[in-house]
């Protein structure tokens, strides 16, 4: 770089010296010409007047040449100024580049250090990867072994299930034989005129004898509206009959729960204390407690006789839309909320004993007869079976193409009814979770995500409400509609069939309850 600067400075000096030399040469030439021609010009100008014009022309030419020399000198000066400026700019640029060299050398050193560090890290990661590959091979071999064991266990489990199903079928055959024998005996006793035995089974009451046998009498197909009751303001989403009783309990948007005498249609008691709309109701098997699921994220438990609130069950983070009580124990209650949880409660202790989480909101719940498992119907259209002790999902089936709105278990526990927003009502075998009957009607359209349908006490009929205010009753045996009830002016939200075989009660979005006989 220093050599280049020296070269640039030498060029400038050479250019300046050349220009100076040219100017001095021109001046010398001019002076020489003036000195050479001066005497002649003076001598000739005096005697020879005729030659003055010629010498004058020469003088003018010399002056013109001198002017051209001056112009050339100016151009050379301007070019010299430009070249000097360019050389200074080039010198400044060279200095800037030289100033960048230390920084670039430092960056290069850092890059080399980083490259060395990354190379060491790559070597370390390569060793770790080789170790992971070895572990993965070991895990794969363990997985294959476990998979083989699982397949063998599944095969063994299937064999056990088949044996269990065969045993259940044999038990069912024996039970059918016992029922046939009992019906034959009952027919003979009725024929003999024993009125006392007939009174024990009047109006479809399901009673249990000392030996533990259950008796069923046909439910009555409803035809006419016996009572039309304006029960709640804003709508009535849930109604349920007491067990083996003609008393009806209803819950509405007005935050109240009421009890009605189905015979007279008279209000017998009002339960206050709920802070939200009542979305579902359940009653303990001994009829002592009434439990309400509420939009206030809580459940409320009343003493049925005194009307006092026994418990306020808190724990859900969103509205509670379904509740059911165990048929084998009066202490266990299950509820589901739109926080995507199912909670198991102990009524004696008044708090939650287990929580089950799931990805889809649950709209309806029902305990199995043994009280150890629960059925749940979800917004994704699936019916699921859970173990309440472990919270484990035991089985799952796609029940409907749209949300499940209702679950109703038959008295004998062998059939479960599901209703969905696809306007279908499916009957499942609880032992296999297979659909054995689908009920539908073109006029029957489910009103909401919590529209409740029901099965009659003798398991012969299904009742479901519709958006247009009508109620359809199907025969389970053939799937045909046997009755269409029209009295409501609003969408029917809930149906409940008395355990006595009659009446059937329905409620609508206007808060009206109808009792049918």
Short mmCIF file of C-alpha atoms in Angstrom, two decimals:
data_model
loop_
_atom_site.label_atom_id
_atom_site.label_comp_id
_atom_site.label_asym_id
_atom_site.label_seq_id
_atom_site.Cartn_x
_atom_site.Cartn_y
_atom_site.Cartn_z
CA UNK A 1 0.00 0.00 0.00
CA UNK A 2 2.85 2.36 0.82
CA UNK A 3 4.42 1.62 -2.57
CA UNK A 4 1.13 2.52 -4.27
CA UNK A 5 1.04 5.87 -2.38
CA UNK A 6 4.62 6.58 -3.50
CA UNK A 7 3.70 5.81 -7.10
CA UNK A 8 0.64 8.06 -6.95
CA UNK A 9 2.74 10.97 -5.49
CA UNK A 10 5.42 10.51 -8.19
CA UNK A 11 2.81 10.76 -10.94
CA UNK A 12 1.54 14.04 -9.48
CA UNK A 13 5.06 15.51 -9.32
CA UNK A 14 5.82 14.36 -12.85
CA UNK A 15 2.58 15.95 -14.13
CA UNK A 16 3.30 19.24 -12.34
CA UNK A 17 6.91 19.28 -13.56
CA UNK A 18 5.77 18.56 -17.10
CA UNK A 19 3.28 21.41 -17.04
CA UNK A 20 5.86 23.81 -15.60
CA UNK A 21 8.40 22.70 -18.17
CA UNK A 22 5.90 23.23 -21.00
CA UNK A 23 5.05 26.71 -19.73
CA UNK A 24 8.73 27.67 -19.40
CA UNK A 25 9.40 26.36 -22.89
CA UNK A 26 6.57 28.41 -24.34
CA UNK A 27 7.77 31.53 -22.56
CA UNK A 28 11.34 31.02 -23.70
CA UNK A 29 10.13 30.45 -27.24
CA UNK A 30 8.02 33.56 -27.03
CA UNK A 31 10.91 35.62 -25.68
CA UNK A 32 13.28 34.21 -28.27
CA UNK A 33 10.87 34.95 -31.06
CA UNK A 34 10.30 38.44 -29.75
CA UNK A 35 14.06 38.97 -29.42
CA UNK A 36 14.73 37.51 -32.87
CA UNK A 37 12.02 39.33 -34.70
CA UNK A 38 12.10 42.57 -32.73
CA UNK A 39 15.02 44.28 -34.49
CA UNK A 40 13.86 43.17 -37.89
CA UNK A 41 10.41 44.34 -37.17
CA UNK A 42 11.70 47.75 -36.08
CA UNK A 43 14.02 48.02 -39.06
CA UNK A 44 11.51 47.01 -41.58
CA UNK A 45 8.65 48.96 -40.12
CA UNK A 46 10.41 52.23 -40.73
CA UNK A 47 11.60 51.96 -44.32
CA UNK A 48 9.15 49.50 -45.66
CA UNK A 49 5.58 50.46 -44.79
CA UNK A 50 4.17 47.96 -47.14
CA UNK A 51 5.44 44.99 -45.11
CA UNK A 52 3.75 46.10 -41.82
CA UNK A 53 0.54 44.16 -42.48
CA UNK A 54 2.44 40.89 -42.95
CA UNK A 55 4.35 41.30 -39.68
CA UNK A 56 1.19 42.29 -37.98
CA UNK A 57 -0.43 39.05 -39.08
CA UNK A 58 2.54 37.09 -37.73
CA UNK A 59 2.23 38.89 -34.40
CA UNK A 60 -1.44 38.11 -34.22
CA UNK A 61 -0.75 34.45 -35.00
CA UNK A 62 1.86 34.31 -32.30
CA UNK A 63 -0.53 35.92 -29.81
CA UNK A 64 -3.23 33.41 -30.80
CA UNK A 65 -0.75 30.58 -30.30
CA UNK A 66 0.16 32.03 -26.92
CA UNK A 67 -3.50 32.13 -25.92
CA UNK A 68 -3.88 28.50 -26.97
CA UNK A 69 -0.91 27.65 -24.79
CA UNK A 70 -2.54 29.40 -21.88
CA UNK A 71 -5.77 27.43 -22.51
CA UNK A 72 -3.83 24.20 -22.63
CA UNK A 73 -2.17 25.17 -19.39
CA UNK A 74 -5.65 25.75 -17.80
CA UNK A 75 -6.93 22.38 -19.04
CA UNK A 76 -3.86 20.64 -17.70
CA UNK A 77 -4.34 22.41 -14.36
CA UNK A 78 -7.97 21.29 -14.14
CA UNK A 79 -6.97 17.71 -15.01
CA UNK A 80 -4.29 17.90 -12.36
CA UNK A 81 -6.83 19.03 -9.74
CA UNK A 82 -9.19 16.17 -10.67
CA UNK A 83 -6.41 13.57 -10.53
CA UNK A 84 -5.23 14.92 -7.18
CA UNK A 85 -8.82 14.65 -5.78
CA UNK A 86 -9.16 11.11 -7.12
CA UNK A 87 -5.83 10.13 -5.62
CA UNK A 88 -6.88 11.54 -2.24
CA UNK A 89 -10.21 9.61 -2.40
CA UNK A 90 -8.33 6.42 -3.30
CA UNK A 91 -5.95 7.02 -0.43
CA UNK A 92 -8.90 7.50 1.98
CA UNK A 93 -10.54 4.27 0.73
CA UNK A 94 -7.29 2.37 1.18
CA UNK A 95 -7.02 3.68 4.75
CA UNK A 96 -10.61 2.55 5.50
CA UNK A 97 -9.87 -0.93 4.12
CA UNK A 98 -6.69 -1.11 6.20
CA UNK A 99 -8.71 -0.11 9.31
CA UNK A 100 -11.13 -3.03 8.64
CA UNK A 101 -8.34 -5.61 8.46
CA UNK A 102 -7.92 -6.02 12.30
CA UNK A 103 -11.67 -6.41 12.81
CA UNK A 104 -11.91 -8.99 10.06
CA UNK A 105 -8.92 -10.87 11.44
CA UNK A 106 -10.65 -10.88 14.89
CA UNK A 107 -13.91 -12.18 13.36
CA UNK A 108 -11.96 -14.86 11.52
CA UNK A 109 -10.32 -15.93 14.78
CA UNK A 110 -13.72 -16.11 16.52
CA UNK A 111 -15.17 -18.10 13.60
CA UNK A 112 -12.32 -20.57 13.84
CA UNK A 113 -12.89 -20.94 17.61
CA UNK A 114 -16.63 -21.43 17.05
CA UNK A 115 -15.92 -23.99 14.33
CA UNK A 116 -13.68 -25.89 16.74
CA UNK A 117 -16.35 -25.76 19.45
CA UNK A 118 -19.05 -26.96 17.04
CA UNK A 119 -16.83 -29.76 15.84
CA UNK A 120 -16.33 -30.92 19.44
CA UNK A 121 -20.07 -30.63 20.09
CA UNK A 122 -20.84 -32.59 16.91
CA UNK A 123 -18.54 -35.34 18.05
CA UNK A 124 -20.25 -35.40 21.46
CA UNK A 125 -23.73 -35.48 19.86
CA UNK A 126 -22.63 -38.23 17.51
CA UNK A 127 -21.57 -40.35 20.46
CA UNK A 128 -24.87 -39.60 22.24
CA UNK A 129 -26.81 -40.53 19.07
CA UNK A 130 -24.97 -43.82 18.82
CA UNK A 131 -25.87 -44.48 22.46
CA UNK A 132 -29.53 -43.63 21.82
CA UNK A 133 -29.60 -45.87 18.77
CA UNK A 134 -28.34 -48.71 20.92
CA UNK A 135 -30.95 -47.99 23.60
CA UNK A 136 -33.65 -47.74 20.92
CA UNK A 137 -32.74 -51.19 19.64
CA UNK A 138 -33.03 -52.55 23.18
CA UNK A 139 -36.38 -50.83 23.68
CA UNK A 140 -37.62 -52.13 20.33
CA UNK A 141 -36.75 -55.65 21.30
CA UNK A 142 -38.53 -55.14 24.65
CA UNK A 143 -41.52 -53.65 22.79
CA UNK A 144 -41.74 -56.60 20.46
CA UNK A 145 -41.62 -58.92 23.44
CA UNK A 146 -44.34 -56.95 25.26
CA UNK A 147 -46.41 -56.79 22.05
CA UNK A 148 -46.23 -60.56 21.73
CA UNK A 149 -47.28 -60.91 25.36
CA UNK A 150 -50.13 -58.40 24.80
CA UNK A 151 -51.38 -60.33 21.77
CA UNK A 152 -51.32 -63.53 23.78
CA UNK A 153 -53.13 -61.79 26.66
CA UNK A 154 -55.70 -60.35 24.24
CA UNK A 155 -56.30 -63.78 22.79
CA UNK A 156 -56.68 -65.21 26.27
CA UNK A 157 -58.97 -62.32 27.24
CA UNK A 158 -61.13 -62.91 24.17
CA UNK A 159 -61.40 -66.55 25.11
CA UNK A 160 -62.43 -65.58 28.66
CA UNK A 161 -64.97 -63.06 27.31
CA UNK A 162 -66.44 -65.70 25.04
CA UNK A 163 -66.68 -68.08 27.99
CA UNK A 164 -68.21 -65.30 30.10
CA UNK A 165 -70.74 -64.44 27.38
CA UNK A 166 -71.64 -68.11 27.07
CA UNK A 167 -72.13 -68.25 30.84
CA UNK A 168 -74.27 -65.09 30.72
CA UNK A 169 -76.38 -66.58 27.94
CA UNK A 170 -76.85 -69.72 30.00
CA UNK A 171 -77.79 -67.57 33.00
CA UNK A 172 -80.22 -65.61 30.83
CA UNK A 173 -81.80 -68.84 29.61
CA UNK A 174 -82.18 -70.04 33.19
CA UNK A 175 -83.65 -66.66 34.15
CA UNK A 176 -86.07 -66.82 31.22
CA UNK A 177 -87.11 -70.28 32.33
CA UNK A 178 -87.61 -68.97 35.88
CA UNK A 179 -89.64 -66.00 34.56
CA UNK A 180 -91.74 -68.30 32.41
CA UNK A 181 -92.35 -70.56 35.41
CA UNK A 182 -93.22 -67.52 37.53
CA UNK A 183 -95.63 -66.13 34.91
CA UNK A 184 -97.28 -69.52 34.68
CA UNK A 185 -97.66 -69.60 38.47
CA UNK A 186 -98.92 -66.01 38.49
CA UNK A 187 -101.52 -66.84 35.85
CA UNK A 188 -102.71 -69.77 37.89
CA UNK A 189 -102.89 -67.65 41.05
CA UNK A 190 -104.83 -64.91 39.23
CA UNK A 191 -107.16 -67.49 37.82
CA UNK A 192 -107.77 -68.80 41.31
CA UNK A 193 -108.94 -65.32 42.37
CA UNK A 194 -106.26 -64.39 44.94
CA UNK A 195 -106.94 -60.62 44.95
CA UNK A 196 -104.30 -59.84 47.55
CA UNK A 197 -101.50 -60.91 45.24
CA UNK A 198 -103.02 -58.81 42.44
CA UNK A 199 -103.10 -55.71 44.69
CA UNK A 200 -99.34 -56.05 45.27
CA UNK A 201 -98.78 -55.48 41.54
CA UNK A 202 -101.51 -52.96 40.64
CA UNK A 203 -100.74 -50.17 38.10
CA UNK A 204 -97.41 -51.60 37.02
CA UNK A 205 -95.57 -51.31 40.37
CA UNK A 206 -92.26 -53.13 40.29
CA UNK A 207 -92.05 -54.87 43.68
CA UNK A 208 -89.47 -57.15 45.26
CA UNK A 209 -90.49 -60.21 47.24
CA UNK A 210 -88.74 -61.60 50.26
CA UNK A 211 -86.92 -64.04 47.99
CA UNK A 212 -85.62 -61.13 45.87
CA UNK A 213 -87.54 -61.82 42.66
CA UNK A 214 -88.72 -58.76 40.65
CA UNK A 215 -92.18 -58.56 39.08
CA UNK A 216 -93.14 -56.42 36.10
CA UNK A 217 -96.60 -55.49 34.87
CA UNK A 218 -97.28 -53.78 31.56
CA UNK A 219 -97.15 -49.99 31.45
CA UNK A 220 -100.10 -48.10 30.03
CA UNK A 221 -99.75 -46.44 26.62
CA UNK A 222 -100.50 -42.72 27.19
CA UNK A 223 -103.25 -41.18 25.09
CA UNK A 224 -104.62 -38.00 26.72
CA UNK A 225 -103.27 -35.13 28.81
CA UNK A 226 -104.56 -35.39 32.37
CA UNK A 227 -102.88 -32.27 33.80
CA UNK A 228 -101.28 -29.26 32.12
CA UNK A 229 -99.23 -27.37 34.70
CA UNK A 230 -97.38 -24.04 34.21
CA UNK A 231 -94.57 -25.20 36.49
CA UNK A 232 -91.54 -22.95 35.90
CA UNK A 233 -90.76 -19.59 34.39
CA UNK A 234 -88.29 -19.65 31.52
CA UNK A 235 -88.46 -23.38 30.84
CA UNK A 236 -88.31 -26.78 32.52
CA UNK A 237 -85.32 -28.90 31.44
CA UNK A 238 -85.61 -31.82 33.86
CA UNK A 239 -88.32 -33.94 35.46
CA UNK A 240 -88.07 -37.26 37.32
CA UNK A 241 -90.50 -39.48 39.24
CA UNK A 242 -89.74 -40.75 42.69
CA UNK A 243 -89.00 -44.48 42.83
CA UNK A 244 -92.20 -46.56 43.06
CA UNK A 245 -94.18 -43.36 43.66
CA UNK A 246 -96.54 -41.04 41.85
CA UNK A 247 -94.67 -37.90 42.96
CA UNK A 248 -92.92 -35.92 40.25
CA UNK A 249 -89.91 -33.65 40.83
CA UNK A 250 -89.14 -30.85 38.33
CA UNK A 251 -86.36 -28.30 37.92
CA UNK A 252 -86.45 -25.14 35.86
CA UNK A 253 -84.77 -21.98 34.65
CA UNK A 254 -86.26 -20.07 37.61
CA UNK A 255 -83.64 -21.70 39.94
CA UNK A 256 -86.27 -23.76 41.80
CA UNK A 257 -87.00 -27.46 42.23
CA UNK A 258 -90.63 -28.46 42.81
CA UNK A 259 -92.50 -31.63 43.77
CA UNK A 260 -95.93 -32.40 42.28
CA UNK A 261 -98.68 -34.93 42.99
CA UNK A 262 -99.22 -36.62 39.62
CA UNK A 263 -102.71 -37.73 40.62
CA UNK A 264 -104.05 -34.26 41.36
CA UNK A 265 -101.49 -32.11 39.59
CA UNK A 266 -101.01 -30.12 42.82
CA UNK A 267 -97.71 -28.60 43.97
CA UNK A 268 -96.69 -30.24 47.23
CA UNK A 269 -93.27 -28.71 47.96
CA UNK A 270 -90.73 -26.20 46.63
CA UNK A 271 -86.98 -26.55 47.13
CA UNK A 272 -85.01 -23.28 47.11
CA UNK A 273 -81.32 -22.50 47.36
CA UNK A 274 -80.13 -23.25 43.83
CA UNK A 275 -78.20 -20.32 42.33
CA UNK A 276 -78.53 -21.30 38.67
CA UNK A 277 -80.80 -22.98 36.15
CA UNK A 278 -81.53 -26.65 36.90
CA UNK A 279 -80.24 -28.77 34.00
CA UNK A 280 -80.72 -32.28 35.41
CA UNK A 281 -82.24 -34.07 38.42
CA UNK A 282 -81.80 -37.37 40.22
CA UNK A 283 -83.33 -38.99 43.32
CA UNK A 284 -81.73 -41.52 45.65
CA UNK A 285 -83.19 -45.01 45.62
CA UNK A 286 -84.79 -44.49 49.06
CA UNK A 287 -86.40 -41.17 47.90
CA UNK A 288 -84.75 -39.28 50.76
CA UNK A 289 -82.51 -36.95 48.76
CA UNK A 290 -82.99 -34.89 45.60
CA UNK A 291 -79.87 -33.86 43.65
CA UNK A 292 -79.88 -31.06 41.06
CA UNK A 293 -77.21 -30.25 38.48
CA UNK A 294 -76.98 -26.51 37.96
CA UNK A 295 -75.60 -23.95 35.53
CA UNK A 296 -73.91 -22.30 38.55
CA UNK A 297 -71.17 -25.02 38.33
CA UNK A 298 -72.50 -26.73 41.51
CA UNK A 299 -74.73 -29.61 42.58
CA UNK A 300 -77.37 -29.13 45.27
CA UNK A 301 -78.62 -31.92 47.54
CA UNK A 302 -81.93 -31.44 49.39
CA UNK A 303 -83.59 -33.53 52.05
CA UNK A 304 -86.78 -34.54 50.25
CA UNK A 305 -88.95 -34.39 53.39
CA UNK A 306 -87.72 -31.21 55.10
CA UNK A 307 -86.76 -29.30 51.96
CA UNK A 308 -83.44 -28.22 53.48
CA UNK A 309 -80.19 -28.18 51.53
CA UNK A 310 -77.95 -30.95 52.88
CA UNK A 311 -74.93 -30.37 50.64
CA UNK A 312 -73.66 -27.96 48.01
CA UNK A 313 -71.17 -29.99 45.98
CA UNK A 314 -68.53 -27.71 44.47
CA UNK A 315 -65.63 -28.63 42.21
CA UNK A 316 -66.78 -28.26 38.60
CA UNK A 317 -65.33 -25.30 36.68
CA UNK A 318 -68.26 -24.97 34.26
CA UNK A 319 -71.98 -25.70 34.23
CA UNK A 320 -73.05 -29.14 35.46
CA UNK A 321 -75.39 -30.69 32.90
CA UNK A 322 -75.93 -34.28 34.11
CA UNK A 323 -76.27 -36.17 37.41
CA UNK A 324 -77.21 -39.71 38.45
CA UNK A 325 -77.37 -41.72 41.69
CA UNK A 326 -76.23 -45.31 42.14
CA UNK A 327 -79.03 -47.89 42.17
CA UNK A 328 -77.08 -50.10 44.56
CA UNK A 329 -76.05 -47.41 47.06
CA UNK A 330 -77.58 -44.12 48.20
CA UNK A 331 -74.22 -42.52 48.90
CA UNK A 332 -72.57 -42.49 45.45
CA UNK A 333 -73.45 -39.77 42.93
CA UNK A 334 -71.85 -38.98 39.56
CA UNK A 335 -72.00 -35.68 37.69
CA UNK A 336 -70.60 -34.28 34.48
CA UNK A 337 -69.86 -30.69 33.55
CA UNK A 338 -68.78 -28.68 30.56
CA UNK A 339 -65.30 -28.55 32.12
CA UNK A 340 -64.82 -31.99 30.50
CA UNK A 341 -64.81 -33.90 33.77
CA UNK A 342 -66.94 -36.59 35.40
CA UNK A 343 -66.89 -36.44 39.19
CA UNK A 344 -67.85 -39.17 41.67
CA UNK A 345 -69.26 -37.85 44.98
CA UNK A 346 -69.84 -39.40 48.39
CA UNK A 347 -73.11 -38.03 49.79
CA UNK A 348 -72.25 -39.13 53.32
CA UNK A 349 -69.01 -37.14 53.28
CA UNK A 350 -70.21 -34.38 50.97
CA UNK A 351 -67.15 -34.18 48.72
CA UNK A 352 -65.65 -35.56 45.49
CA UNK A 353 -63.86 -38.92 45.75
CA UNK A 354 -62.76 -39.31 42.12
CA UNK A 355 -62.47 -37.24 38.95
CA UNK A 356 -62.42 -38.56 35.38
CA UNK A 357 -61.18 -36.28 32.59
CA UNK A 358 -62.00 -36.73 28.92
CA UNK A 359 -61.58 -34.74 25.66
CA UNK A 360 -65.29 -34.30 24.79
CA UNK A 361 -68.01 -32.65 26.90
CA UNK A 362 -70.49 -35.08 28.47
CA UNK A 363 -74.24 -34.38 28.14
CA UNK A 364 -75.76 -37.40 29.94
CA UNK A 365 -74.86 -40.01 32.58
CA UNK A 366 -76.25 -43.24 33.96
CA UNK A 367 -75.05 -45.71 36.60
CA UNK A 368 -74.93 -49.39 35.73
CA UNK A 369 -77.09 -51.67 37.93
CA UNK A 370 -74.10 -52.82 40.00
CA UNK A 371 -73.02 -49.23 40.75
CA UNK A 372 -69.41 -49.95 39.77
CA UNK A 373 -69.48 -48.52 36.24
CA UNK A 374 -71.16 -45.57 34.54
CA UNK A 375 -72.32 -44.87 31.01
CA UNK A 376 -71.67 -41.40 29.55
CA UNK A 377 -72.95 -39.77 26.35
CA UNK A 378 -70.76 -37.10 24.76
CA UNK A 379 -70.88 -34.20 22.33
CA UNK A 380 -68.72 -36.19 19.89
CA UNK A 381 -71.56 -38.75 19.60
CA UNK A 382 -69.79 -41.52 21.52
CA UNK A 383 -71.14 -43.70 24.31
CA UNK A 384 -68.45 -44.56 26.88
CA UNK A 385 -68.28 -46.99 29.83
CA UNK A 386 -66.09 -46.07 32.83
CA UNK A 387 -64.91 -47.75 36.01
CA UNK A 388 -65.72 -45.26 38.80
CA UNK A 389 -63.07 -46.62 41.15
CA UNK A 390 -60.09 -46.38 38.80
CA UNK A 391 -61.45 -43.85 36.29
CA UNK A 392 -60.42 -46.22 33.50
CA UNK A 393 -62.27 -46.22 30.18
CA UNK A 394 -63.63 -49.75 29.78
CA UNK A 395 -65.39 -49.48 26.46
CA UNK A 396 -66.41 -46.95 23.81
CA UNK A 397 -68.76 -46.98 20.84
CA UNK A 398 -69.87 -44.40 18.26
CA UNK A 399 -73.55 -44.17 19.20
CA UNK A 400 -74.62 -41.18 17.09
CA UNK A 401 -73.28 -39.04 14.24
CA UNK A 402 -73.99 -35.92 16.33
CA UNK A 403 -74.04 -35.16 20.08
CA UNK A 404 -75.64 -37.64 22.50
CA UNK A 405 -78.39 -35.82 24.44
CA UNK A 406 -79.85 -38.51 26.71
CA UNK A 407 -79.07 -41.85 28.36
CA UNK A 408 -81.74 -43.99 30.00
CA UNK A 409 -81.11 -47.44 31.53
CA UNK A 410 -83.84 -50.08 31.56
CA UNK A 411 -85.08 -51.50 34.86
CA UNK A 412 -83.48 -54.89 34.24
CA UNK A 413 -80.16 -53.24 33.28
CA UNK A 414 -79.85 -55.16 30.00
CA UNK A 415 -80.74 -52.25 27.69
CA UNK A 416 -79.61 -48.65 27.54
CA UNK A 417 -81.42 -46.02 25.47
CA UNK A 418 -79.44 -43.18 23.88
CA UNK A 419 -80.86 -40.19 21.99
CA UNK A 420 -78.84 -37.85 19.79
CA UNK A 421 -78.97 -34.63 17.80
CA UNK A 422 -79.12 -36.83 14.68
CA UNK A 423 -82.78 -37.47 15.73
CA UNK A 424 -82.19 -41.17 16.35
CA UNK A 425 -82.98 -43.18 19.49
CA UNK A 426 -80.75 -46.27 19.78
CA UNK A 427 -81.21 -49.26 22.09
CA UNK A 428 -77.91 -50.90 23.12
CA UNK A 429 -77.26 -54.23 24.79
CA UNK A 430 -75.33 -53.19 27.92
CA UNK A 431 -73.29 -56.40 27.85
CA UNK A 432 -71.89 -55.97 24.33
CA UNK A 433 -72.62 -52.27 23.60
CA UNK A 434 -74.18 -53.29 20.29
CA UNK A 435 -77.27 -51.58 18.84
CA UNK A 436 -80.19 -53.95 18.56
CA UNK A 437 -82.95 -51.45 17.75
CA UNK A 438 -83.08 -47.92 16.30
CA UNK A 439 -86.20 -45.80 16.70
CA UNK A 440 -86.93 -42.82 14.47
CA UNK A 441 -89.71 -40.67 13.07
CA UNK A 442 -89.60 -37.99 10.40
CA UNK A 443 -91.55 -35.61 12.67
CA UNK A 444 -89.39 -36.28 15.73
CA UNK A 445 -86.53 -33.77 16.02
CA UNK A 446 -84.46 -33.48 19.19
CA UNK A 447 -84.73 -29.99 20.71
CA UNK A 448 -81.43 -29.45 22.56
CA UNK A 449 -78.18 -31.02 23.78
CA UNK A 450 -79.99 -32.02 27.01
CA UNK A 451 -83.29 -33.34 25.63
CA UNK A 452 -84.14 -36.40 27.74
CA UNK A 453 -86.00 -39.48 26.50
CA UNK A 454 -87.13 -42.40 28.68
CA UNK A 455 -88.00 -46.12 28.81
CA UNK A 456 -91.19 -47.38 30.43
CA UNK A 457 -91.05 -49.36 33.67
CA UNK A 458 -91.80 -52.64 31.89
CA UNK A 459 -89.16 -51.97 29.18
CA UNK A 460 -91.80 -52.13 26.43
CA UNK A 461 -91.97 -48.49 25.30
CA UNK A 462 -89.77 -45.46 24.61
CA UNK A 463 -90.98 -41.85 24.80
CA UNK A 464 -89.17 -38.83 23.29
CA UNK A 465 -90.14 -35.21 22.76
CA UNK A 466 -89.72 -33.09 19.64
CA UNK A 467 -89.07 -29.49 18.62
CA UNK A 468 -92.66 -29.06 17.39
CA UNK A 469 -94.09 -29.81 20.86
CA UNK A 470 -95.18 -33.37 20.14
CA UNK A 471 -94.21 -36.50 22.09
CA UNK A 472 -93.73 -39.81 20.26
CA UNK A 473 -94.11 -43.22 21.92
CA UNK A 474 -92.55 -46.27 20.26
CA UNK A 475 -93.03 -49.95 20.89
CA UNK A 476 -89.62 -51.47 21.58
CA UNK A 477 -90.65 -54.90 20.30
CA UNK A 478 -91.40 -53.79 16.72
CA UNK A 479 -90.04 -50.23 16.55
CA UNK A 480 -93.39 -48.73 15.53
CA UNK A 481 -94.98 -45.56 16.92
CA UNK A 482 -97.95 -46.50 19.11
CA UNK A 483 -98.93 -43.00 20.24
CA UNK A 484 -98.28 -39.34 19.37
CA UNK A 485 -99.08 -36.85 22.13
CA UNK A 486 -99.79 -33.21 21.22
CA UNK A 487 -100.43 -30.67 23.94
CA UNK A 488 -97.23 -28.63 24.28
CA UNK A 489 -96.78 -25.35 22.42
CA UNK A 490 -93.01 -25.24 22.93
CA UNK A 491 -90.16 -27.66 22.28
CA UNK A 492 -90.35 -30.72 24.56
CA UNK A 493 -87.14 -31.02 26.60
CA UNK A 494 -87.73 -33.96 28.94
CA UNK A 495 -89.81 -37.13 29.30
CA UNK A 496 -90.14 -39.28 32.43
CA UNK A 497 -92.15 -42.48 32.88
CA UNK A 498 -93.45 -43.34 36.33
CA UNK A 499 -92.21 -46.55 37.93
CA UNK A 500 -95.88 -47.36 38.55
CA UNK A 501 -96.45 -47.80 34.79
CA UNK A 502 -98.45 -44.56 34.56
CA UNK A 503 -98.52 -41.66 34.15
CA UNK A 504 -95.84 -40.31 31.84
CA UNK A 505 -94.76 -36.68 32.35
CA UNK A 506 -93.26 -34.28 29.80
CA UNK A 507 -91.87 -30.75 30.11
CA UNK A 508 -91.17 -28.03 27.54
CA UNK A 509 -89.17 -24.89 26.89
CA UNK A 510 -92.04 -22.73 28.14
CA UNK A 511 -91.91 -24.33 31.61
CA UNK A 512 -95.15 -26.32 31.14
CA UNK A 513 -95.45 -29.88 32.49
CA UNK A 514 -98.01 -32.28 31.00
CA UNK A 515 -99.08 -35.55 32.66
CA UNK A 516 -100.51 -38.18 30.33
CA UNK A 517 -102.72 -41.20 30.93
#
